[in-house]
Amino acid sequence: MTKVLVIADIKDGALKGSTAELVSKAGEIGAETAVAAIGSGVASLTGDLVQAGSSTQYIADDPGLELFSAGPYAACVVDAARQFGADMIWFGFSESGKTLAPRVAARLDAACVSEIIDVKLKGDQVEVTRPAIANKVLQQVKINTGSLVAVVRAGAFEAGEDVSGTENVVQLSPPETDARAVIQEIISDAEGEIDLTDANIVISVGRGVKDQDGVNLVKELAHDLQAGLGASRAMVDGGFMPHNTQVGQTGKIVAPSLYMAVGISGAIQHLAGMSGSKYILAVNKDPEAPIFNVADYGIVGDLFEVVPILREEIKKVRNQ
Amino acid sequence: MKILTTVKKVVDVELNIRVKDGAIQEEGLQYVINAWDETAVEAAVQLKENSGAETSLVSIGGADNTDIIRRCYAMGIEQGMHIQDPAIEKPDSFTYASILQKVYEKGDYDLVITGKQAQDTDNGQTGIILAEYLGLPCVSNVIDMEVLDETHVKVSRLGDGGTEVLELELPAVVTVDVSMNEPRLPAMRGIMMAKKKKIETMDLAGLGASPEEVGAGAPKSEVLAFQETEKRQGGQKYEGDPAEVTAKVVGLLASEAKVL
Ligand SMILES: Cc1cc2nc3c(=O)[nH]c(=O)nc-3n(C[C@H](O)[C@H](O)[C@H](O)COP(=O)(O)OP(=O)(O)OC[C@H]3O[C@@H](n4cnc5c(N)ncnc54)[C@H](O)[C@@H]3O)c2cc1C
């Protein structure tokens, strides 16, 4: 039986939805599934890890793992993979996953594939599908080694309905700290912001909103809708939005039920991060803007006029 | 401080990519320097200008890679190496990293700067695997770097919870994000001088490596086939009185899409 080790995505002490999605997919392809949780205080998540559908839980819970540090975290993953005898190790689509996967693959002499959206077992042979060239093409990739480390693209798999696991906790011993790459601090995101990758609705601002007042206008709409607030690279480079809100080829990949692009032209690198959304609404004053080629609903107009009306109308339909 | 940067020649993502029978059609494609690598080159040149670093560069690929190496010369890189060998077939990130390992070991470098990913594969692995092979510390997705002293740099990387600030002991590998800097446009004078500059060209034997050693021709993973990503179909565009069209669209979001 194929064994899949899923590395838990944990943010602010809580398990992210992506973990259950990965575990469900592993179950679907008939694999035995373990989950590894690494951090400080993560033992308290054991119940959630079981509920996600895992049959074994590898826990590395140590105050020394409070701040993300790639070397020690990779050591924990390698330890869990060896103990479990993992054929595949799957990371969610996080910055830590993206930086850990190649390290772990190199240490285990395994293949490494980023951003997979599908995985198939053909007898002993593993084949995965993944986008490349800013999501313009899909590659069908054959794995030539016995083991595979993969990063799963956000939104690729769905969590099953009634999954259940069994509790079988294995404690991992804390690794040595990395004296050559010492984490000093994490300048964290604004408190209370809604996580883009988990949000049901994401609203992103582009250069069209111009300045901080424009950002604030859209922020009010996001607040009404409890939506995550994203941005194009133009707004991040302009210093109007934090780096971690960038959606696209070099930023976050989001796949919410509704994505609203406000004052965004729709460059290929931006589309690479949001074209998996269920519905897309674009607001742009240029009827020829490429974003309209992918939007299910398009409003051609001045966003400074349209956004306040959007707020009012949405309030109306929500109060009905 | 001696810096090694790496540059890859990749397909221009702005152009149309067409696939036929599982293969990308060459016709109409153009090849350019990978955007993330251009950021790495700019970072190296800034370290040369501000901290007196020595800058070397390596590119692995076919004969026509020399044009991107010359472009980097024009940006201010001092020494360029070109690794070219017909045995380097279907290279995966591990093969690239193994070849770069050989390059690194021939020099006496303090810092390797690579782009965080190449825009043709979007894999984002080579620099990190190289660091593992060399047993060096590595920070990926770097957006800022500051030299502290001869053997330490301070780097900021984009992490999940925010910007992570690390003190990194040299020698080390960093992979950089495009938001780190704005690569300069080479000046005419630089372009002219770059034309005359020597490029050191080597095959695997010249590097002291056999194809087997670097995994050439035996990739850990290989692409069997390509297909074009299904294009999203645009829906309806509404123009006219803002109040009217916005009310209409909100109605549809609620009744048709059921997302409100
Ligand atoms: C290697 C690389 C990686 C990249 N990665 C990313 C990435 O991850 N994410 C990303 O977003 N970009 C990325 N980019 C940049 C990308 O190519 C575009 O430059 C960027 O997405 C443009 O942002 P924008 O749409 O906000 O700005 P613009 O392209 O300037 O578009 C602004 C839009 O606003 C509209 N507008 C202006 N005023 C109004 C108004 N009053 N009302 C309504 N509409 C208005 C305009 O019609 C226009 O369509 C990358 C580029 C490179 C080279």
XYZ file of C-alpha atoms and ligand atoms in Angstrom:
633
model
C 0.000 0.000 0.000
C 1.269 3.441 -0.905
C 2.061 5.596 2.076
C 1.496 9.323 1.970
C 2.816 11.687 4.618
C 0.967 15.003 4.647
C 2.693 17.941 6.309
C 0.137 19.947 8.276
C -0.365 23.611 7.389
C -0.646 25.500 10.646
C -1.297 29.201 10.984
C -1.718 31.131 14.221
C -1.994 27.867 16.143
C -4.844 26.502 14.000
C -4.888 23.792 11.360
C -5.611 25.183 7.911
C -8.235 23.663 5.632
C -5.638 22.529 3.101
C -4.454 19.726 5.397
C -7.801 17.904 5.307
C -7.907 18.392 1.520
C -4.551 16.675 1.069
C -5.407 13.846 3.447
C -8.704 13.276 1.634
C -6.965 13.055 -1.731
C -4.452 10.576 -0.319
C -7.362 8.452 0.887
C -8.999 8.683 -2.550
C -5.977 7.182 -4.291
C -6.019 4.380 -1.742
C -3.012 5.406 0.308
C -2.354 4.959 3.988
C -2.012 8.456 5.382
C -0.023 10.015 8.177
C 0.157 13.684 9.114
C 3.144 15.499 10.567
C 2.627 18.654 12.627
C 5.662 20.766 13.440
C 5.796 23.799 15.704
C 5.364 24.937 19.262
C 2.131 23.934 20.981
C 1.003 21.823 18.034
C 0.285 18.750 20.178
C -3.038 20.391 20.995
C -4.014 19.940 17.340
C -3.888 16.131 17.544
C -7.688 15.834 17.539
C -7.933 17.951 14.385
C -5.203 15.908 12.700
C -7.096 12.681 13.414
C -10.346 14.213 12.236
C -8.716 15.234 8.970
C -8.535 11.487 8.254
C -5.004 10.429 9.201
C -4.077 7.063 10.651
C -0.807 8.190 12.262
C 0.192 11.586 13.658
C 3.846 12.595 13.892
C 4.175 15.482 16.292
C 7.230 17.685 16.708
C 6.184 20.037 19.482
C 8.990 22.117 20.911
C 9.450 25.744 22.006
C 12.516 25.820 19.717
C 10.174 25.354 16.757
C 8.094 28.427 17.576
C 9.493 30.462 14.672
C 9.726 28.827 11.247
C 13.275 27.741 10.442
C 13.768 25.693 7.287
C 16.685 23.490 8.407
C 15.153 22.131 11.634
C 11.670 21.855 10.115
C 13.092 19.842 7.203
C 14.873 17.577 9.699
C 11.517 16.852 11.387
C 9.875 16.002 8.071
C 12.741 13.689 7.097
C 12.525 11.978 10.496
C 8.763 11.423 10.155
C 9.112 10.247 6.536
C 11.744 7.675 7.493
C 9.778 6.355 10.479
C 6.588 6.107 8.436
C 8.319 4.681 5.353
C 6.611 7.314 3.211
C 6.449 6.822 -0.550
C 5.159 10.338 -0.975
C 5.387 13.487 1.097
C 2.852 16.222 0.344
C 3.086 19.819 1.409
C 0.279 22.357 1.137
C 0.841 25.451 -0.966
C 2.599 27.577 1.615
C 5.878 29.461 1.625
C 7.205 27.008 4.191
C 6.098 24.067 2.043
C 7.742 25.539 -1.035
C 11.055 26.003 0.749
C 11.002 22.676 2.627
C 10.068 20.350 -0.248
C 13.352 20.598 -2.217
C 15.389 20.266 0.997
C 13.538 17.138 2.042
C 13.740 15.656 -1.471
C 17.491 16.234 -1.625
C 18.000 14.589 1.769
C 15.839 11.568 0.856
C 17.106 11.351 -2.739
C 13.476 11.600 -3.836
C 11.957 13.375 -6.837
C 10.458 16.794 -6.199
C 7.506 18.338 -8.001
C 5.928 21.684 -7.217
C 2.331 22.827 -7.601
C 0.723 19.502 -8.440
C -3.001 19.559 -9.195
C -3.500 15.836 -9.673
C -1.765 12.581 -8.858
C -2.366 9.146 -10.318
C -1.008 5.738 -9.429
C -0.546 3.468 -12.426
C 0.602 0.282 -10.793
C 3.955 1.186 -9.292
C 4.222 4.254 -11.452
C 3.316 7.706 -10.133
C 2.188 10.426 -12.508
C 1.324 13.953 -11.541
C -0.166 16.927 -13.347
C 1.008 20.454 -12.755
C 0.815 23.879 -14.387
C 3.925 25.592 -15.779
C 4.852 28.757 -17.692
C 2.620 31.002 -15.577
C -0.224 28.471 -15.795
C -0.333 28.603 -19.605
C 0.312 24.879 -19.943
C -0.180 21.742 -17.912
C 2.598 19.187 -17.658
C 2.035 15.486 -17.209
C 5.046 14.388 -15.179
C 6.353 10.866 -14.662
C 8.215 10.124 -11.453
C 11.299 7.964 -11.989
C 12.291 7.437 -8.378
C 10.727 5.334 -5.647
C 9.682 8.344 -3.647
C 8.230 11.751 -4.358
C 8.066 15.025 -2.491
C 5.319 17.292 -3.812
C 3.836 20.689 -3.115
C 0.102 20.684 -3.839
C -1.314 23.757 -5.555
C -3.869 25.637 -3.484
C -7.421 24.531 -4.137
C -6.414 21.448 -6.167
C -8.050 18.854 -3.929
C -11.305 18.845 -2.009
C -11.819 17.685 1.546
C -14.034 14.606 1.835
C -17.369 14.755 3.635
C -17.319 12.180 6.416
C -13.708 11.250 6.882
C -12.382 9.927 10.116
C -8.980 8.753 11.213
C -7.458 6.859 14.063
C -5.310 8.309 16.784
C -1.785 6.925 16.801
C 0.596 9.616 17.965
C 4.346 9.395 17.447
C 6.445 12.085 19.109
C 9.396 13.337 17.089
C 12.476 14.436 18.974
C 13.278 18.137 18.589
C 16.003 18.817 16.030
C 19.068 20.968 16.523
C 18.641 24.640 15.769
C 20.320 26.053 12.685
C 23.209 28.173 13.907
C 24.060 29.345 10.398
C 20.624 30.697 9.442
C 19.254 32.225 12.601
C 15.732 33.523 12.539
C 15.649 36.839 14.379
C 12.083 37.972 14.068
C 8.919 37.690 12.066
C 7.351 40.988 11.138
C 3.829 39.660 11.080
C 0.876 40.470 8.916
C -1.688 42.853 10.229
C -3.664 41.210 13.026
C -7.107 39.935 12.319
C -6.763 39.958 8.554
C -8.631 37.147 6.857
C -6.328 34.510 5.386
C -6.473 34.829 1.603
C -5.986 31.165 0.863
C -8.807 30.083 3.175
C -11.260 32.881 2.383
C -14.528 32.147 0.636
C -14.487 35.528 -1.042
C -11.324 37.376 -2.077
C -11.319 40.979 -3.260
C -8.120 42.240 -4.857
C -7.039 45.766 -5.586
C -4.928 46.852 -8.540
C -3.244 50.005 -9.729
C -6.675 51.354 -10.661
C -7.448 52.126 -6.998
C -4.527 54.567 -7.140
C -3.695 55.231 -3.504
C -4.389 54.424 0.135
C -7.825 56.051 0.001
C -8.704 53.776 -2.885
C -7.459 50.770 -0.930
C -9.576 51.819 2.052
C -12.666 52.138 -0.108
C -12.305 48.527 -1.245
C -11.333 47.435 2.259
C -14.770 48.504 3.488
C -16.383 46.241 0.935
C -14.094 43.392 1.968
C -15.047 44.025 5.579
C -18.795 43.862 4.800
C -18.303 40.564 3.007
C -15.751 39.151 5.476
C -13.579 38.719 2.421
C -9.808 38.418 2.190
C -8.112 41.483 0.715
C -5.573 40.686 -2.008
C -3.543 42.782 -4.414
C -1.776 42.854 -7.751
C 1.985 43.213 -7.826
C 1.629 46.845 -8.856
C -0.007 47.650 -5.513
C 2.556 45.681 -3.526
C 5.539 47.232 -5.298
C 3.915 50.628 -4.871
C 3.947 50.074 -1.107
C 0.157 50.273 -0.757
C -0.395 46.649 0.165
C 1.688 44.157 2.185
C 3.787 41.619 0.261
C 1.806 38.672 1.529
C -1.354 39.913 -0.145
C 0.061 39.555 -3.656
C -1.924 37.167 -5.805
C -0.263 35.565 -8.818
C 2.622 33.606 -10.248
C 5.011 34.875 -7.617
C 2.502 35.319 -4.814
C -0.500 33.511 -3.441
C -2.671 31.114 -5.399
C -6.297 31.531 -4.450
C -9.409 29.644 -5.508
C -12.331 31.198 -3.618
C -16.019 30.916 -4.543
C -15.916 34.541 -5.618
C -12.910 36.615 -6.692
C -13.404 40.310 -7.286
C -10.686 42.094 -9.275
C -10.976 45.830 -8.729
C -8.841 48.028 -10.982
C -6.688 45.096 -12.122
C -5.787 44.750 -15.803
C -5.408 40.962 -15.768
C -1.729 40.375 -16.633
C -0.832 36.732 -17.249
C 1.158 36.623 -13.995
C -1.859 37.807 -12.029
C -4.238 35.384 -13.754
C -1.896 32.523 -12.798
C -2.903 33.077 -9.182
C -6.665 33.408 -9.400
C -8.044 31.748 -12.519
C -9.044 28.707 -10.472
C -11.688 30.774 -8.658
C -15.252 29.542 -8.994
C -16.648 32.927 -10.076
C -14.776 36.060 -11.052
C -16.166 39.580 -11.007
C -14.082 42.337 -12.582
C -14.511 46.066 -12.188
C -12.468 48.034 -14.700
C -13.041 51.220 -16.653
C -11.315 49.853 -19.746
C -13.708 47.575 -21.670
C -10.686 46.001 -23.412
C -8.894 45.039 -20.179
C -7.798 41.355 -20.432
C -9.333 40.627 -17.030
C -12.731 40.635 -18.769
C -11.634 37.621 -20.835
C -11.666 35.487 -17.689
C -14.373 37.213 -15.641
C -17.810 35.632 -15.382
C -19.261 39.028 -14.591
C -17.737 42.299 -15.687
C -18.666 45.824 -14.747
C -17.183 48.389 -17.091
C -16.962 51.566 -15.108
C -15.074 53.817 -12.723
C -14.400 51.811 -9.588
C -14.705 54.879 -7.397
C -18.328 55.078 -8.489
C -18.996 51.360 -8.677
C -17.556 50.139 -5.361
C -19.859 52.213 -3.100
C -22.873 51.044 -5.129
C -21.624 47.454 -4.869
C -21.592 47.804 -1.096
C -25.127 49.143 -0.965
C -26.540 46.579 -3.370
C -24.832 43.692 -1.603
C -26.230 44.904 1.722
C -29.665 44.977 0.139
C -29.590 41.422 -1.203
C -28.017 40.131 2.003
C -30.800 41.662 4.100
C -33.512 40.056 2.036
C 33.150 38.716 -0.984
C 32.854 36.475 -4.036
C 29.392 36.031 -5.479
C 28.114 33.433 -7.925
C 24.809 34.067 -9.662
C 22.967 31.705 -11.968
C 20.903 32.616 -15.019
C 18.600 30.485 -17.109
C 17.270 31.200 -20.564
C 13.546 30.632 -20.626
C 10.534 31.046 -22.838
C 8.911 34.490 -22.868
C 5.669 33.944 -20.935
C 3.992 36.992 -22.481
C 3.799 35.234 -25.856
C 1.260 32.680 -26.946
C 2.247 29.132 -26.056
C 0.758 26.539 -28.377
C 0.764 22.797 -27.811
C 0.353 20.113 -30.462
C 0.428 16.368 -29.843
C 1.677 16.873 -26.319
C 4.595 19.097 -27.297
C 5.087 22.855 -27.122
C 5.330 24.339 -30.616
C 8.613 26.189 -31.098
C 7.261 28.441 -33.811
C 6.696 31.976 -32.600
C 8.428 31.472 -29.246
C 11.136 33.752 -27.947
C 13.638 33.121 -25.221
C 14.665 35.600 -22.584
C 16.580 35.772 -19.319
C 14.476 34.410 -16.458
C 12.963 37.399 -14.619
C 13.897 36.094 -11.164
C 17.504 35.532 -12.288
C 17.673 39.098 -13.547
C 16.778 40.161 -10.007
C 19.611 37.955 -8.715
C 22.054 39.607 -11.135
C 20.938 43.075 -10.058
C 21.398 42.098 -6.407
C 24.934 40.869 -7.153
C 25.862 44.016 -9.069
C 24.570 46.172 -6.212
C 26.774 44.207 -3.800
C 29.707 44.868 -6.127
C 28.969 48.589 -6.189
C 28.185 48.997 -2.493
C 30.399 46.414 -0.816
C 33.147 45.712 -3.343
C 32.004 42.171 -4.064
C 33.403 40.188 -7.004
C 30.682 38.934 -9.318
C 30.623 35.726 -11.352
C 27.793 34.209 -13.254
C 26.984 30.820 -14.721
C 24.417 29.761 -17.273
C 23.698 26.177 -18.268
C 22.222 25.624 -21.713
C 22.636 25.758 -25.473
C 24.963 27.870 -27.627
C 22.563 30.792 -27.747
C 22.762 31.318 -23.989
C 25.686 33.659 -24.639
C 23.312 36.567 -25.343
C 21.872 36.549 -21.836
C 25.380 36.243 -20.381
C 26.401 39.345 -22.356
C 23.305 41.133 -21.114
C 24.459 40.402 -17.552
C 27.950 41.661 -18.422
C 26.321 44.868 -19.577
C 24.504 45.084 -16.233
C 27.854 44.864 -14.449
C 28.728 41.203 -13.907
C 32.496 40.702 -14.186
C 32.954 37.057 -15.100
C 30.707 34.689 -17.038
C 30.719 30.924 -17.440
C 28.689 28.953 -19.907
C 28.143 25.218 -19.352
C 27.112 23.450 -22.502
C 27.089 19.714 -23.130
C 24.860 17.575 -25.353
C 24.692 15.032 -22.529
C 22.644 17.491 -20.458
C 19.317 16.219 -21.696
C 15.930 16.785 -20.074
C 17.596 18.218 -16.979
C 15.486 18.355 -13.823
C 16.291 20.611 -10.878
C 18.590 17.970 -9.396
C 20.727 17.861 -12.547
C 21.002 21.639 -12.631
C 21.906 21.657 -8.933
C 24.551 18.934 -9.415
C 26.195 20.872 -12.242
C 26.088 24.090 -10.214
C 27.685 22.201 -7.343
C 30.659 21.433 -9.596
C 30.850 25.073 -10.656
C 30.731 26.227 -7.038
C 33.483 23.819 -6.009
C 35.816 25.130 -8.704
C 35.575 28.644 -7.336
C 35.892 30.049 -3.878
C 32.518 31.685 -3.438
C 30.995 33.251 -0.352
C 27.473 33.705 -1.619
C 25.332 32.124 -4.320
C 22.342 34.149 -5.504
C 19.746 32.459 -7.699
C 16.251 33.422 -8.790
C 13.626 31.736 -6.627
C 12.076 30.057 -9.649
C 12.372 29.868 -13.419
C 9.370 31.108 -15.322
C 9.361 28.172 -17.756
C 8.868 25.480 -15.100
C 7.835 27.507 -12.034
C 9.449 24.731 -9.991
C 11.487 26.793 -7.532
C 13.873 24.058 -6.458
C 17.356 24.392 -7.945
C 18.922 26.906 -5.558
C 17.620 25.100 -2.492
C 18.808 21.669 -3.701
C 22.209 23.185 -4.513
C 22.508 24.396 -0.926
C 21.632 20.913 0.342
C 24.242 19.320 -1.922
C 26.848 21.806 -0.725
C 25.805 21.533 2.914
C 25.312 25.297 3.039
C 22.611 27.295 4.794
C 19.951 28.651 2.476
C 17.162 31.205 2.600
C 14.570 31.284 -0.183
C 12.105 33.915 -1.385
C 14.394 36.747 -0.281
C 13.221 40.341 -0.758
C 15.974 42.223 1.056
C 19.624 41.699 1.897
C 22.173 43.662 3.862
C 25.851 42.845 4.407
C 26.675 42.794 8.126
C 30.346 41.827 7.954
C 32.745 39.595 6.020
C 30.904 36.441 7.002
C 27.331 37.477 7.731
C 24.385 38.893 5.810
C 20.957 39.870 7.072
C 18.145 38.717 4.805
C 14.378 39.172 4.776
C 12.182 36.552 3.196
C 8.468 36.393 2.583
C 7.121 33.673 4.823
C 3.655 32.481 5.710
C 3.146 34.638 8.768
C 4.871 37.737 7.445
C 8.411 38.854 6.682
C 11.013 36.606 8.296
C 14.314 38.265 9.158
C 17.351 35.992 9.380
C 21.047 36.343 10.026
C 22.854 34.119 7.588
C 26.402 32.875 7.953
C 28.480 32.770 4.782
C 29.098 30.832 2.642
C 25.405 30.503 1.866
C 22.796 30.319 -0.868
C 19.886 32.723 -1.250
C 17.070 32.566 -3.788
C 15.417 35.877 -4.557
C 11.947 37.116 -5.438
C 11.369 39.647 -8.223
C 10.131 42.214 -5.735
C 13.664 42.527 -4.292
C 14.799 45.156 -6.793
C 14.238 46.736 -10.181
C 16.882 45.318 -12.562
C 18.715 48.095 -14.393
C 18.547 48.532 -18.140
C 22.092 48.128 -19.461
C 23.559 51.338 -20.880
C 24.863 51.501 -24.445
C 28.483 51.672 -23.293
C 28.014 48.563 -21.187
C 26.428 46.718 -24.092
C 29.347 47.594 -26.383
C 31.931 46.490 -23.821
C 30.016 43.290 -23.106
C 30.322 42.264 -26.735
C 34.087 41.993 -26.442
C 34.209 40.306 -23.063
C 35.314 36.709 -22.857
C 32.893 33.987 -21.804
C 34.418 30.874 -20.318
C 32.707 27.926 -21.991
C 32.919 24.427 -20.569
C 31.411 21.019 -21.047
C 30.884 18.532 -18.230
C 34.364 17.058 -18.695
C 35.803 20.559 -18.391
C 34.023 20.836 -15.057
C 35.519 17.515 -13.999
C 32.143 15.775 -14.023
C 30.685 12.816 -15.857
C 27.102 12.866 -17.162
C 26.195 10.072 -14.701
C 27.522 12.024 -11.758
C 25.177 14.938 -12.416
C 22.239 12.716 -13.314
C 22.243 13.934 -16.913
C 19.861 11.840 -18.996
C 18.444 10.184 -15.880
C 16.086 12.739 -14.371
C 14.176 11.920 -11.184
C 11.057 13.217 -12.890
C 10.316 13.967 -16.524
C 7.573 15.641 -18.484
C 5.695 13.096 -20.597
C 3.392 15.542 -22.298
C 2.117 19.106 -22.271
C -1.361 20.383 -22.838
C -2.696 23.906 -23.034
C -4.408 24.985 -19.854
C -8.118 25.183 -20.443
C -8.885 28.825 -20.982
C -11.538 30.321 -18.781
C -14.461 31.570 -20.783
C -15.300 35.161 -20.100
C -18.944 35.794 -19.276
C -21.017 38.890 -19.650
C -19.661 42.447 -19.546
C -22.046 45.178 -18.419
C -21.649 48.772 -19.535
C -23.858 51.724 -18.866
C -25.309 53.521 -15.880
C -23.168 52.431 -12.897
C -26.133 52.139 -10.515
C -28.098 50.044 -12.958
C -25.355 47.666 -14.080
C -23.991 47.196 -10.579
C -27.449 46.327 -9.223
C -27.890 43.894 -12.095
C -24.545 42.155 -11.445
C -25.139 41.914 -7.698
C -28.514 40.345 -8.461
C -26.805 37.733 -10.619
C -24.111 37.047 -8.015
C -26.901 36.279 -5.572
C -29.383 34.414 -7.776
C -27.234 32.791 -10.464
C -23.802 32.287 -8.891
C -25.199 32.060 -5.346
C -22.018 33.411 -3.817
C -23.316 36.253 -1.688
C 8.328 37.579 -13.223
C 7.087 38.358 -12.962
C 6.233 37.938 -11.964
C 5.064 38.642 -11.707
N 4.232 38.188 -10.740
C 3.068 38.824 -10.508
C 2.154 38.354 -9.514
O 2.390 37.354 -8.817
N 0.995 39.028 -9.342
C 0.666 40.142 -10.082
O -0.413 40.704 -9.871
N 1.527 40.612 -11.004
C 2.714 39.996 -11.228
N 3.584 40.514 -12.156
C 3.276 41.843 -12.746
C 2.252 41.828 -13.867
O 2.910 41.572 -15.078
C 1.520 43.180 -13.968
O 2.472 44.204 -14.138
C 0.644 43.530 -12.753
O -0.190 42.439 -12.432
C -0.184 44.754 -13.072
O -0.967 45.124 -11.959
P -2.339 45.899 -12.123
O -3.281 45.081 -12.934
O -2.791 46.311 -10.788
O -1.909 47.233 -12.882
P -2.176 47.718 -14.357
O -1.788 46.703 -15.342
O -1.598 49.076 -14.449
O -3.759 47.827 -14.454
C -4.545 48.788 -13.796
C -5.959 48.627 -14.309
O -6.825 49.485 -13.580
C -7.774 50.036 -14.470
N -8.228 51.308 -13.897
C -7.528 52.456 -13.716
N -8.285 53.388 -13.109
C -9.513 52.834 -12.924
C -10.731 53.294 -12.346
N -10.853 54.527 -11.844
N -11.772 52.458 -12.313
C -11.683 51.193 -12.820
N -10.551 50.706 -13.363
C -9.475 51.515 -13.408
C -7.040 50.198 -15.779
O -7.976 50.198 -16.851
C -6.126 48.975 -15.785
O -6.738 47.890 -16.456
C 4.756 39.813 -12.443
C 5.625 40.244 -13.443
C 6.773 39.528 -13.718
C 7.673 40.003 -14.821
